[in-house]
PDB file of C-alpha atoms in Angstrom:
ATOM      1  CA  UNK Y   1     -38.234 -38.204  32.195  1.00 53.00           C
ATOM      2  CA  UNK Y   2     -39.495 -36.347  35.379  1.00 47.00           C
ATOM      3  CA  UNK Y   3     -35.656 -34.738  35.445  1.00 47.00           C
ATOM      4  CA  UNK Y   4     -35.568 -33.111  32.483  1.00 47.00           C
ATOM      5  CA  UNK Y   5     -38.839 -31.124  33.018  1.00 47.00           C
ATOM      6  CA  UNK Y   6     -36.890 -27.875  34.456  1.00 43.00           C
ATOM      7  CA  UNK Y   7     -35.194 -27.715  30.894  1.00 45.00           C
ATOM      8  CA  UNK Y   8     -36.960 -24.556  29.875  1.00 43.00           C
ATOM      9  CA  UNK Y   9     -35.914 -23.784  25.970  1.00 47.00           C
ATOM     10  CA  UNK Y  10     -34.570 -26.617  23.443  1.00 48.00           C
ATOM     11  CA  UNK Y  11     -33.326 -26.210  19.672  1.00 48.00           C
ATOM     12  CA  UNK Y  12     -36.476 -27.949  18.261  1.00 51.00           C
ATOM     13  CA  UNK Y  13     -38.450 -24.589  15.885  1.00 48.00           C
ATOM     14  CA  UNK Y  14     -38.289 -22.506  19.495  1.00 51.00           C
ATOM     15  CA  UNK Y  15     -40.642 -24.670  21.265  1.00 59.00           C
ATOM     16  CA  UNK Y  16     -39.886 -25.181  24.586  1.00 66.00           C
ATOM     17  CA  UNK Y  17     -38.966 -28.316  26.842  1.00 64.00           C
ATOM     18  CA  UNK Y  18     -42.228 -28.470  28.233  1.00 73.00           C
ATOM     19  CA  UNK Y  19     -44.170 -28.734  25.193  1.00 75.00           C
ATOM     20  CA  UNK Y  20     -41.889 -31.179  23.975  1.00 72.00           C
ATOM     21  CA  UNK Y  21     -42.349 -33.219  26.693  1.00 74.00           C
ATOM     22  CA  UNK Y  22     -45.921 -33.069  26.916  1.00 79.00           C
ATOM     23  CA  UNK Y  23     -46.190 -34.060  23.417  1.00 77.00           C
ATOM     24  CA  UNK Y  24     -44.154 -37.287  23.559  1.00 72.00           C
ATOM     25  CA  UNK Y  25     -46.170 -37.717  27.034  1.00 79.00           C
ATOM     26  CA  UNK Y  26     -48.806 -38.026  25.242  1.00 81.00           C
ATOM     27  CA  UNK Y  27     -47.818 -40.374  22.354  1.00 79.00           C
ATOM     28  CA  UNK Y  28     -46.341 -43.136  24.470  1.00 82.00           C
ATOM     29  CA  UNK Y  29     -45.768 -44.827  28.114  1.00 79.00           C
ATOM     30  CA  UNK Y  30     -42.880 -46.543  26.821  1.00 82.00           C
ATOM     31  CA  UNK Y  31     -39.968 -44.598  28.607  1.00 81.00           C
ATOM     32  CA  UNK Y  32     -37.405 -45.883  25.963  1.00 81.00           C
ATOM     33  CA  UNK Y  33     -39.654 -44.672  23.351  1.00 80.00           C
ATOM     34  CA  UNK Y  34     -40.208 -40.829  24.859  1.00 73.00           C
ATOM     35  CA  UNK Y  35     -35.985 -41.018  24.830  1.00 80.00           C
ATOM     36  CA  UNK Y  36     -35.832 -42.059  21.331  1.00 81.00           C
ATOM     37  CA  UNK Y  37     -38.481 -39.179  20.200  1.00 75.00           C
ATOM     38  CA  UNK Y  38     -36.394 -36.893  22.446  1.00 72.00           C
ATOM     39  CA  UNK Y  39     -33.398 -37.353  20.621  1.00 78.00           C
ATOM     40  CA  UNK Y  40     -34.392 -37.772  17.087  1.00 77.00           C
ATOM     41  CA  UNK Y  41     -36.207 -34.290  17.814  1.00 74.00           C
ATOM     42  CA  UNK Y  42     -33.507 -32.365  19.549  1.00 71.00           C
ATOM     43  CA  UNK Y  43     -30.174 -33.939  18.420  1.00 73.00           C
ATOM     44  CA  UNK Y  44     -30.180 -32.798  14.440  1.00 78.00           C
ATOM     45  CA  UNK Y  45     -30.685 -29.295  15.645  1.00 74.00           C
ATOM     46  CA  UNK Y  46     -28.541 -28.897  18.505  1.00 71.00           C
ATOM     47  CA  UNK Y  47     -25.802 -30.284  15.842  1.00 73.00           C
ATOM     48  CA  UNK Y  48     -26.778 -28.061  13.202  1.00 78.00           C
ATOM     49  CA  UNK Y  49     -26.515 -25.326  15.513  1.00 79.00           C
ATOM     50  CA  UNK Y  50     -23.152 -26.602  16.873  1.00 78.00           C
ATOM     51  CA  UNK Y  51     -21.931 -27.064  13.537  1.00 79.00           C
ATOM     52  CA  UNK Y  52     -23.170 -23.101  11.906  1.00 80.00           C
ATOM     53  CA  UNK Y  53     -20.696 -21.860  15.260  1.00 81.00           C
ATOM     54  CA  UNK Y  54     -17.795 -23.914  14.299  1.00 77.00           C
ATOM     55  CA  UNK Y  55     -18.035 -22.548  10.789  1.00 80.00           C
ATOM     56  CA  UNK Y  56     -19.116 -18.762  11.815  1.00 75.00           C
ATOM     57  CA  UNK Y  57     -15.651 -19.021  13.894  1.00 72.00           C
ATOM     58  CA  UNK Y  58     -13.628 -20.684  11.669  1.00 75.00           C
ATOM     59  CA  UNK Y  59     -15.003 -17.859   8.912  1.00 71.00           C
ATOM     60  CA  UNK Y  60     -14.485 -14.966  11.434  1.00 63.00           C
ATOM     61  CA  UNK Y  61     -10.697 -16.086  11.853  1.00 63.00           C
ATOM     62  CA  UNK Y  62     -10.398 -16.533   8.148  1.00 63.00           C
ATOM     63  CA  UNK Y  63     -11.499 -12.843   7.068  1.00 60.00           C
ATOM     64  CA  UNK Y  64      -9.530 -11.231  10.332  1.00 52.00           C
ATOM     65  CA  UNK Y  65     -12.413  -9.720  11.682  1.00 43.00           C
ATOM     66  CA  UNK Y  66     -14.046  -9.497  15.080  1.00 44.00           C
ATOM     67  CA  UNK Y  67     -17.372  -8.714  15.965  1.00 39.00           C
ATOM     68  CA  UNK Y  68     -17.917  -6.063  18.454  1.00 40.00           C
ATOM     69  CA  UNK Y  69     -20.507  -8.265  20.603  1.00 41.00           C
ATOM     70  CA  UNK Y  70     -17.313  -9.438  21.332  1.00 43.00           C
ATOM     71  CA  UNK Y  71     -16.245  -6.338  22.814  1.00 42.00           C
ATOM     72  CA  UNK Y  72     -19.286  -5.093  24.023  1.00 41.00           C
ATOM     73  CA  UNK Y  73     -19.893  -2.562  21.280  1.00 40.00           C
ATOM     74  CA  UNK Y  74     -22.907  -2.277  19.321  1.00 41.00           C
ATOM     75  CA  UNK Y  75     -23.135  -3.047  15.891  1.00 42.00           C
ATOM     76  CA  UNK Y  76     -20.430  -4.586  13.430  1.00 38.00           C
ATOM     77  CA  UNK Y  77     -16.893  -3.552  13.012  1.00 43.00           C
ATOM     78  CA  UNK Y  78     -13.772  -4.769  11.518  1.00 45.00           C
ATOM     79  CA  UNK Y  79     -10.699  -5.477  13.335  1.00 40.00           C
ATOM     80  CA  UNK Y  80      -7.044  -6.863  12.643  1.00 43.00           C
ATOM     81  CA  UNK Y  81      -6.163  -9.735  14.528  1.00 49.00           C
ATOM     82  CA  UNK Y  82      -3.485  -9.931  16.699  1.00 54.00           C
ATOM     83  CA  UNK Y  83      -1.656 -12.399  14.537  1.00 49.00           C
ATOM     84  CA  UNK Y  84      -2.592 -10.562  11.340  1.00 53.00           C
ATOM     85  CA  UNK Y  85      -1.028  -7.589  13.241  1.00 51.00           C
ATOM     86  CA  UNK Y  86       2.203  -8.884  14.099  1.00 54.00           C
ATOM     87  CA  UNK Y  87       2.190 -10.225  10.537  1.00 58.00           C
ATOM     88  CA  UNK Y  88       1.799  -6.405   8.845  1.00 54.00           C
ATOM     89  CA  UNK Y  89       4.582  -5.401  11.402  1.00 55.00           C
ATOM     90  CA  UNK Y  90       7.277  -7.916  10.419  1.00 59.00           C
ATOM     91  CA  UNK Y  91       6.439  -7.171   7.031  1.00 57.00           C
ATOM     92  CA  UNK Y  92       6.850  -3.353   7.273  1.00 54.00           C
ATOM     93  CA  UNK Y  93      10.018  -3.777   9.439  1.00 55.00           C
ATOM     94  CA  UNK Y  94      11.318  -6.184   6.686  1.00 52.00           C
ATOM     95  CA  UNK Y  95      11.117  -3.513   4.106  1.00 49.00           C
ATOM     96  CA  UNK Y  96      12.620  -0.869   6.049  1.00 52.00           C
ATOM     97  CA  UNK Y  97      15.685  -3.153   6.709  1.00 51.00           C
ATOM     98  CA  UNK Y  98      15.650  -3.979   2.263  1.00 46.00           C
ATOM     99  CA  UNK Y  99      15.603  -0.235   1.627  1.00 51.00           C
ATOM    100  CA  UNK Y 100      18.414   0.699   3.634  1.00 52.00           C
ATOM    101  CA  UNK Y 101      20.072  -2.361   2.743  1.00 52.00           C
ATOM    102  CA  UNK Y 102      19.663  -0.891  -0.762  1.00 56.00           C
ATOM    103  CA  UNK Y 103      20.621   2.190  -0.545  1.00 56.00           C
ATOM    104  CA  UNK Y 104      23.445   1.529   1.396  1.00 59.00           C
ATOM    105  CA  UNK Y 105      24.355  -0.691  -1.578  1.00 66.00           C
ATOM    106  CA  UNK Y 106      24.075   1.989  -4.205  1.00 73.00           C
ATOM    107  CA  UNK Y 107      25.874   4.405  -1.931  1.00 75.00           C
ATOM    108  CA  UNK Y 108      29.099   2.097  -1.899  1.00 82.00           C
ATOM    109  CA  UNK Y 109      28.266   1.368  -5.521  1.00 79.00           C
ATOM    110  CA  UNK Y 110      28.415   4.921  -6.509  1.00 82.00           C
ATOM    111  CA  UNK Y 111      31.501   5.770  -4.421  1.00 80.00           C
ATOM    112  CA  UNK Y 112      33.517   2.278  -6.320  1.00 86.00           C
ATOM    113  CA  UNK Y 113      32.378   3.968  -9.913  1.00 81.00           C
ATOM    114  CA  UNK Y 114      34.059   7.136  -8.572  1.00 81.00           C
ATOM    115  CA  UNK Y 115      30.096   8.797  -8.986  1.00 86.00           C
ATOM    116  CA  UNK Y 116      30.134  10.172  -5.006  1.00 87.00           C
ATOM    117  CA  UNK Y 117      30.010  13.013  -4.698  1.00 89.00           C
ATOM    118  CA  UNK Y 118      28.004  13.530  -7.605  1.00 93.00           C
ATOM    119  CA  UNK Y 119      29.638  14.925 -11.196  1.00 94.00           C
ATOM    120  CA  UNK Y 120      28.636  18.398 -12.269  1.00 95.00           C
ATOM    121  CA  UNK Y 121      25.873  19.155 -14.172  1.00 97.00           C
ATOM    122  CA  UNK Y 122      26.580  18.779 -18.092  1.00 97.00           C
ATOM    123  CA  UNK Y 123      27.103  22.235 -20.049  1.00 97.00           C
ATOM    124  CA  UNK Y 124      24.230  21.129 -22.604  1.00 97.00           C
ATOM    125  CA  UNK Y 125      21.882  21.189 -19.861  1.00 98.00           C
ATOM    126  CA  UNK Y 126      23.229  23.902 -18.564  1.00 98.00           C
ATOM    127  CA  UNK Y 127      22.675  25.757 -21.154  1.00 98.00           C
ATOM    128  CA  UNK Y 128      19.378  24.568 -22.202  1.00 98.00           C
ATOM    129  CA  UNK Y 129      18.301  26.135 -18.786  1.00 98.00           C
ATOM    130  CA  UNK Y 130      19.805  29.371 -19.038  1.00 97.00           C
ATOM    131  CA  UNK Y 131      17.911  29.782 -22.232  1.00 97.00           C
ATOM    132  CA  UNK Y 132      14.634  29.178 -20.683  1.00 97.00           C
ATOM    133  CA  UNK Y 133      16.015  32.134 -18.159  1.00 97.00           C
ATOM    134  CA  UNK Y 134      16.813  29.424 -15.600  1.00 97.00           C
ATOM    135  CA  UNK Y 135      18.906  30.006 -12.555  1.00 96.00           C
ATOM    136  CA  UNK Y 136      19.516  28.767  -8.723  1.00 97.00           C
ATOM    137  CA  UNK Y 137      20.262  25.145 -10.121  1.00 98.00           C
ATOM    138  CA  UNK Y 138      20.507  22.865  -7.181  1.00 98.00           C
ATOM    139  CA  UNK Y 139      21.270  19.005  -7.745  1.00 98.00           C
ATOM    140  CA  UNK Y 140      17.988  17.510  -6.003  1.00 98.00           C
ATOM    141  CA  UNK Y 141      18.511  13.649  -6.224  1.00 97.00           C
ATOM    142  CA  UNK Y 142      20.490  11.002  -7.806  1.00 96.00           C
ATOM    143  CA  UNK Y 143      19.026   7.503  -8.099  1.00 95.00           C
ATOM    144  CA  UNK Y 144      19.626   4.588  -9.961  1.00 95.00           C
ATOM    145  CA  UNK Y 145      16.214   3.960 -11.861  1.00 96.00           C
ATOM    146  CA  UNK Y 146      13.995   1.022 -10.553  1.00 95.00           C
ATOM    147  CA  UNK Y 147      11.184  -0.915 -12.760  1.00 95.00           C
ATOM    148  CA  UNK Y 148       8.366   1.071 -11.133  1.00 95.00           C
ATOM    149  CA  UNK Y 149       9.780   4.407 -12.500  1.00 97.00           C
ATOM    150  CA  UNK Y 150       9.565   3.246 -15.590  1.00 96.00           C
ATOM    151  CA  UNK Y 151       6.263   1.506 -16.135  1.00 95.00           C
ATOM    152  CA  UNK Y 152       3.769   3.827 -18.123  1.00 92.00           C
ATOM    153  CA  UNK Y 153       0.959   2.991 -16.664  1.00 94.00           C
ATOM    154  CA  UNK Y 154       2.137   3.594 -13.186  1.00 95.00           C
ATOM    155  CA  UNK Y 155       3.423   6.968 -14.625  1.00 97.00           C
ATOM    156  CA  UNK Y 156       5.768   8.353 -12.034  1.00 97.00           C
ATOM    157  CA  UNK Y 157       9.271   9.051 -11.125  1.00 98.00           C
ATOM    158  CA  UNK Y 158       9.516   8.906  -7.488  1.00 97.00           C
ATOM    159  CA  UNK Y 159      12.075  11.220  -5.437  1.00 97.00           C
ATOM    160  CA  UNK Y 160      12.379   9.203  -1.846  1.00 96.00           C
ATOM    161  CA  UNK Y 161      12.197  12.328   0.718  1.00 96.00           C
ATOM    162  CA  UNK Y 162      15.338  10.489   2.212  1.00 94.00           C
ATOM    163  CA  UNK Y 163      17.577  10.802  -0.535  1.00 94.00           C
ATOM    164  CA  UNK Y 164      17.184  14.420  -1.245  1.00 97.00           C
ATOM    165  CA  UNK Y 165      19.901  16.389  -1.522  1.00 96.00           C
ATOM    166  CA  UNK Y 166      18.954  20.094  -1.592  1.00 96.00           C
ATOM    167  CA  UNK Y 167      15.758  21.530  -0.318  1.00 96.00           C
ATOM    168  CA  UNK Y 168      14.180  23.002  -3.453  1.00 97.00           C
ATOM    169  CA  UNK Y 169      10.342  24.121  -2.603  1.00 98.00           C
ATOM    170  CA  UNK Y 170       9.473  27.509  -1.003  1.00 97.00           C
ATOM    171  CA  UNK Y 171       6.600  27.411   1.832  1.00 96.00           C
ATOM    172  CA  UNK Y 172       3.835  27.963  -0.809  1.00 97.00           C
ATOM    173  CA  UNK Y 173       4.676  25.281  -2.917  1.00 98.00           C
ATOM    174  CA  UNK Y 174       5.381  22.290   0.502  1.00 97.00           C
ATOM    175  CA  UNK Y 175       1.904  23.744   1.831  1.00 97.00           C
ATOM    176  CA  UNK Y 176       0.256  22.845  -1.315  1.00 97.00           C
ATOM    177  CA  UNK Y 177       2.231  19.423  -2.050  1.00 97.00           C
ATOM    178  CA  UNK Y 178       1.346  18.805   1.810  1.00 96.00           C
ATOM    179  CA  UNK Y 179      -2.341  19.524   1.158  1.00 96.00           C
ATOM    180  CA  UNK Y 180      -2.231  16.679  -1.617  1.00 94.00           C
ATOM    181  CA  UNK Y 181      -2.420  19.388  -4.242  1.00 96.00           C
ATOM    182  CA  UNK Y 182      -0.129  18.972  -7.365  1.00 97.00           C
ATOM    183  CA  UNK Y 183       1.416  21.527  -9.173  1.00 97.00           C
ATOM    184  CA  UNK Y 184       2.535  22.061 -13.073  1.00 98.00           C
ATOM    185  CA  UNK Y 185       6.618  22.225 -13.296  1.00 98.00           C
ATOM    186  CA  UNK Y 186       8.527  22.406 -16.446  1.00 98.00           C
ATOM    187  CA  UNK Y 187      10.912  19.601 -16.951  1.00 98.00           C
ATOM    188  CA  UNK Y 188      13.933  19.422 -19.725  1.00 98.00           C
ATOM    189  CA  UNK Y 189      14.410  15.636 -20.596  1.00 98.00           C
ATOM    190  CA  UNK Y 190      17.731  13.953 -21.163  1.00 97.00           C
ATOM    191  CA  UNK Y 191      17.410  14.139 -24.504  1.00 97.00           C
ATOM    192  CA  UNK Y 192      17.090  18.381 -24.116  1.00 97.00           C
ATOM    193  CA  UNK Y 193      13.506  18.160 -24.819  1.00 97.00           C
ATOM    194  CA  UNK Y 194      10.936  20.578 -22.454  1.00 98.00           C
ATOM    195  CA  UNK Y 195       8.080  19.404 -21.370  1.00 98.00           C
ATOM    196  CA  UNK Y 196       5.356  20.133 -18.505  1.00 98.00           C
ATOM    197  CA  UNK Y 197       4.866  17.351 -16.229  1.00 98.00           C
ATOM    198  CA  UNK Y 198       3.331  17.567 -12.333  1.00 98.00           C
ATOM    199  CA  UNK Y 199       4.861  17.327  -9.061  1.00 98.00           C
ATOM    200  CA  UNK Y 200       3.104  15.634  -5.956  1.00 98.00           C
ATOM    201  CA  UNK Y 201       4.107  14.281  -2.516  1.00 97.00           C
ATOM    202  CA  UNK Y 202       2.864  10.905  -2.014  1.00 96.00           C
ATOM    203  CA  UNK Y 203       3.163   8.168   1.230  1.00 92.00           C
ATOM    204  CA  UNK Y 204       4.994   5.429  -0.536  1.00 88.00           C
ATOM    205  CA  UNK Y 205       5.820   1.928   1.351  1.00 84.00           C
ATOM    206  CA  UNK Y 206       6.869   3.653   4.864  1.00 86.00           C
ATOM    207  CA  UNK Y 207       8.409   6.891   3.899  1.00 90.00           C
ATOM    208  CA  UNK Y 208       7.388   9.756   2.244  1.00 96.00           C
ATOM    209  CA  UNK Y 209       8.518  10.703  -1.642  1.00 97.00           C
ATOM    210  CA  UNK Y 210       8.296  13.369  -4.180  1.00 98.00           C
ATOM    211  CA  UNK Y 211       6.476  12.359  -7.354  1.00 98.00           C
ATOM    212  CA  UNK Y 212       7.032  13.333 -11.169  1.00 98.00           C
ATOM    213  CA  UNK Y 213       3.560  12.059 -13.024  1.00 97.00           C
ATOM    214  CA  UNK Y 214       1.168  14.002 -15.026  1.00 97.00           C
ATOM    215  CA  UNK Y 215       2.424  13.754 -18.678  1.00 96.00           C
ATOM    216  CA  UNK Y 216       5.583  11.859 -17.548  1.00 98.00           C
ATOM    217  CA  UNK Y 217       4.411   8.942 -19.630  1.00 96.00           C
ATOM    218  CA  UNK Y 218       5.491  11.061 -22.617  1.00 97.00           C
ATOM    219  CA  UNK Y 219       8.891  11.476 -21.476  1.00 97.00           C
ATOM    220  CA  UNK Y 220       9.448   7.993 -20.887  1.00 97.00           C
ATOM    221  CA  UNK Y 221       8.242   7.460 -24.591  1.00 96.00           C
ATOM    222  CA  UNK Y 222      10.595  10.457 -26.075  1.00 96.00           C
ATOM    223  CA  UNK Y 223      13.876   9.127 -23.871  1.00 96.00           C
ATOM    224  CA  UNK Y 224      13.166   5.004 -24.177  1.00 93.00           C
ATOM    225  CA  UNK Y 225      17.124   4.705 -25.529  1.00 91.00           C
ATOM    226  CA  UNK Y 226      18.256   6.205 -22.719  1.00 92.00           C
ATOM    227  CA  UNK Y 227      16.043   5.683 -19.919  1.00 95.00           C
ATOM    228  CA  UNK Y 228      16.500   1.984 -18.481  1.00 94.00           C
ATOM    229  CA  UNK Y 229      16.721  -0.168 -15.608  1.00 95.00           C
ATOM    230  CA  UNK Y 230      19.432   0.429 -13.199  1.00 94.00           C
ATOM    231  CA  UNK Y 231      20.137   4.169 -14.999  1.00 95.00           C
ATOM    232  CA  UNK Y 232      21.957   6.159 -13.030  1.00 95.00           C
ATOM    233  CA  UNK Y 233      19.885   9.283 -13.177  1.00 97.00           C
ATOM    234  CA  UNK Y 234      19.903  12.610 -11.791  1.00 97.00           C
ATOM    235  CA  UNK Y 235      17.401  15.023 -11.108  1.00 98.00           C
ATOM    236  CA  UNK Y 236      18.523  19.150 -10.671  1.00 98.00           C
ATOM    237  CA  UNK Y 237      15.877  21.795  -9.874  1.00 98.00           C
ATOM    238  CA  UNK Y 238      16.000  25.645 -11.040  1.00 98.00           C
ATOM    239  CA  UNK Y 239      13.855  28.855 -10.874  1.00 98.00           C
ATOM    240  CA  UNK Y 240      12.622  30.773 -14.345  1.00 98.00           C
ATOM    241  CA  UNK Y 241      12.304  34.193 -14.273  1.00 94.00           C
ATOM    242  CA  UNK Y 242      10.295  36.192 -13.586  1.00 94.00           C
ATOM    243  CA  UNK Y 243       8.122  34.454 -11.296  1.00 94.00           C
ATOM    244  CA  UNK Y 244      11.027  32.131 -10.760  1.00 96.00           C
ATOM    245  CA  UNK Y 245       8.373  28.624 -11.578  1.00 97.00           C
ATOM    246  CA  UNK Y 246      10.172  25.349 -10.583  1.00 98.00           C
ATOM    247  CA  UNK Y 247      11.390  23.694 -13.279  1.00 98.00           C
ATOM    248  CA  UNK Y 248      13.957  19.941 -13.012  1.00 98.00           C
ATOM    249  CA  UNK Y 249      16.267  18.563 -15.412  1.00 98.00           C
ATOM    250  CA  UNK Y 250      16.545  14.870 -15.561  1.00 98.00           C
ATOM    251  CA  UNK Y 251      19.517  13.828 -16.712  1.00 97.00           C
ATOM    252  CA  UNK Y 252      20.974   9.875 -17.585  1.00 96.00           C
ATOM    253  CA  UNK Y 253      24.647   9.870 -15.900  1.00 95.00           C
ATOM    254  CA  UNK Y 254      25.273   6.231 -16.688  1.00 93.00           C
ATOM    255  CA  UNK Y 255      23.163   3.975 -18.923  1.00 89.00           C
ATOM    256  CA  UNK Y 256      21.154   1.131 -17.405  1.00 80.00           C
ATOM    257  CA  UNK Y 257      20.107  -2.556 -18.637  1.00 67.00           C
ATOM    258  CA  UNK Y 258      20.008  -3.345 -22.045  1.00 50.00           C
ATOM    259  CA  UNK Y 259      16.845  -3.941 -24.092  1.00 36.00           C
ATOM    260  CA  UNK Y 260      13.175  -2.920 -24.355  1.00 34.00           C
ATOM    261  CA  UNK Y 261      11.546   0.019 -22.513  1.00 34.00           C
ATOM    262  CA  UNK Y 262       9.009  -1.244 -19.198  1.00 33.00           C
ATOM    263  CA  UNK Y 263       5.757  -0.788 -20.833  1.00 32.00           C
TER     264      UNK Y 263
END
């Protein structure tokens, strides 16, 4: 027993060796006997402790995080693993590569329905804006329609900054879309309806897009014949007079799926 007496701290309530040792000194001479009192005092904690690390670890991994003892910093803080890292990046570069897969798709789809370049706008839309003293119509997108444009409670049409065709905001307006600011815009619906909807900028997946949301619910209610997966849609911008306000025109080119509207 005599070589365990420069053991200075034990996992037995923070006592240390010593007193330990005294204490089972004291009960018995039988050298067998201090060993067995040894161990049935020391063992269940040392393997309680042993077992709280395994699971701390094993918990730690789970949740991705790291704690900054690690890392010599002072208090707690959150950190990607490595592997959770290399995870986020396959998944983002797997994305990209499904978007431009896509929209290489729809390009060669819209050149076999003879739909690039783009058809003119109609003359009943035309119209319709030169009556609200429209003018400087520019074709802005055109997109087939995807689920999430047409779910209300997302409540957006989104304008991928990639596809745009024509630039169509002055420096006031991109500083205040750029400053997360939205801003009211008139919009005449396929079916000729106008309404006022709002126009954002939002970070969407790993590109940037224009947004139509605000009461855009509504139109999605007023056009649900006509407004469908896989539409083909277009979007035009135009000035009114006198302050020359932006205003769109969203018009159906080609009709999509059939059946119900995407609530």
């Amino acid at each position: 027993m005599s070589k365990l007496t420069s053991k200075e701290k034990i996992d037995d309530c923070n006592r240390s060796w010593l007193e330990l040792l005294n204490y089972v000194e004291a009960s018995t001479s039988s050298e067998s006997e201090k060993l067995d009192k040894l161990t049935h005092m020391v063992l269940p904690k040392f393997v309680a402790r042993l077992v709280k690390e395994k699971e701390d670890k094993m918990r730690i991994e789970k949740e991705g995080l790291k704690s900054c003892h690690e890392v010599g910093v002072e208090g707690k803080q959150d950190y990607l693993t490595g592997k959770q890292k290399k995870q986020t990046t396959r998944g983002n570069k797997k994305k990209r590569k499904i978007n431009n897969q896509r929209k290489g798709q729809d390009s060669e789809k819209l050149m076999e329905m003879g739909l690039e370049p783009p058809p003119n706008m109609p003359q009943a839309f035309e119209d319709c804006i030169r009556d609200l003293g429209g003018s400087e119509i520019k074709l802005v997108i055109q997109k087939f329609l995807q689920v999430t444009d047409l779910r209300s409670q997302q409540n957006r049409l989104s304008m991928s900054l990639k596809q745009i065709r024509s630039a169509f905001l002055n420096e006031d307006e991109e500083r205040m879309l750029n400053a997360k600011r939205q801003m009211a815009v008139t919009l005449v619906e396929p079916c000729l309806s106008v309404s006022t909807v709002n126009l954002a900028k939002w970070s969407i997946g790993s590109s940037m897009s224009y947004i139509i949301n605000g009461d855009y619910s509504k139109v999605l209610k007023n056009n649900r014949d006509s407004l469908k997966p896989n539409a083909l849609v277009q979007i035009w911008s135009f000035r009114i007079q006198p302050n020359l306000k932006l205003g769109f025109a969203l018009i159906k080119v080609i009709d999509g799926e059939d059946g119900h509207v995407i609530n």
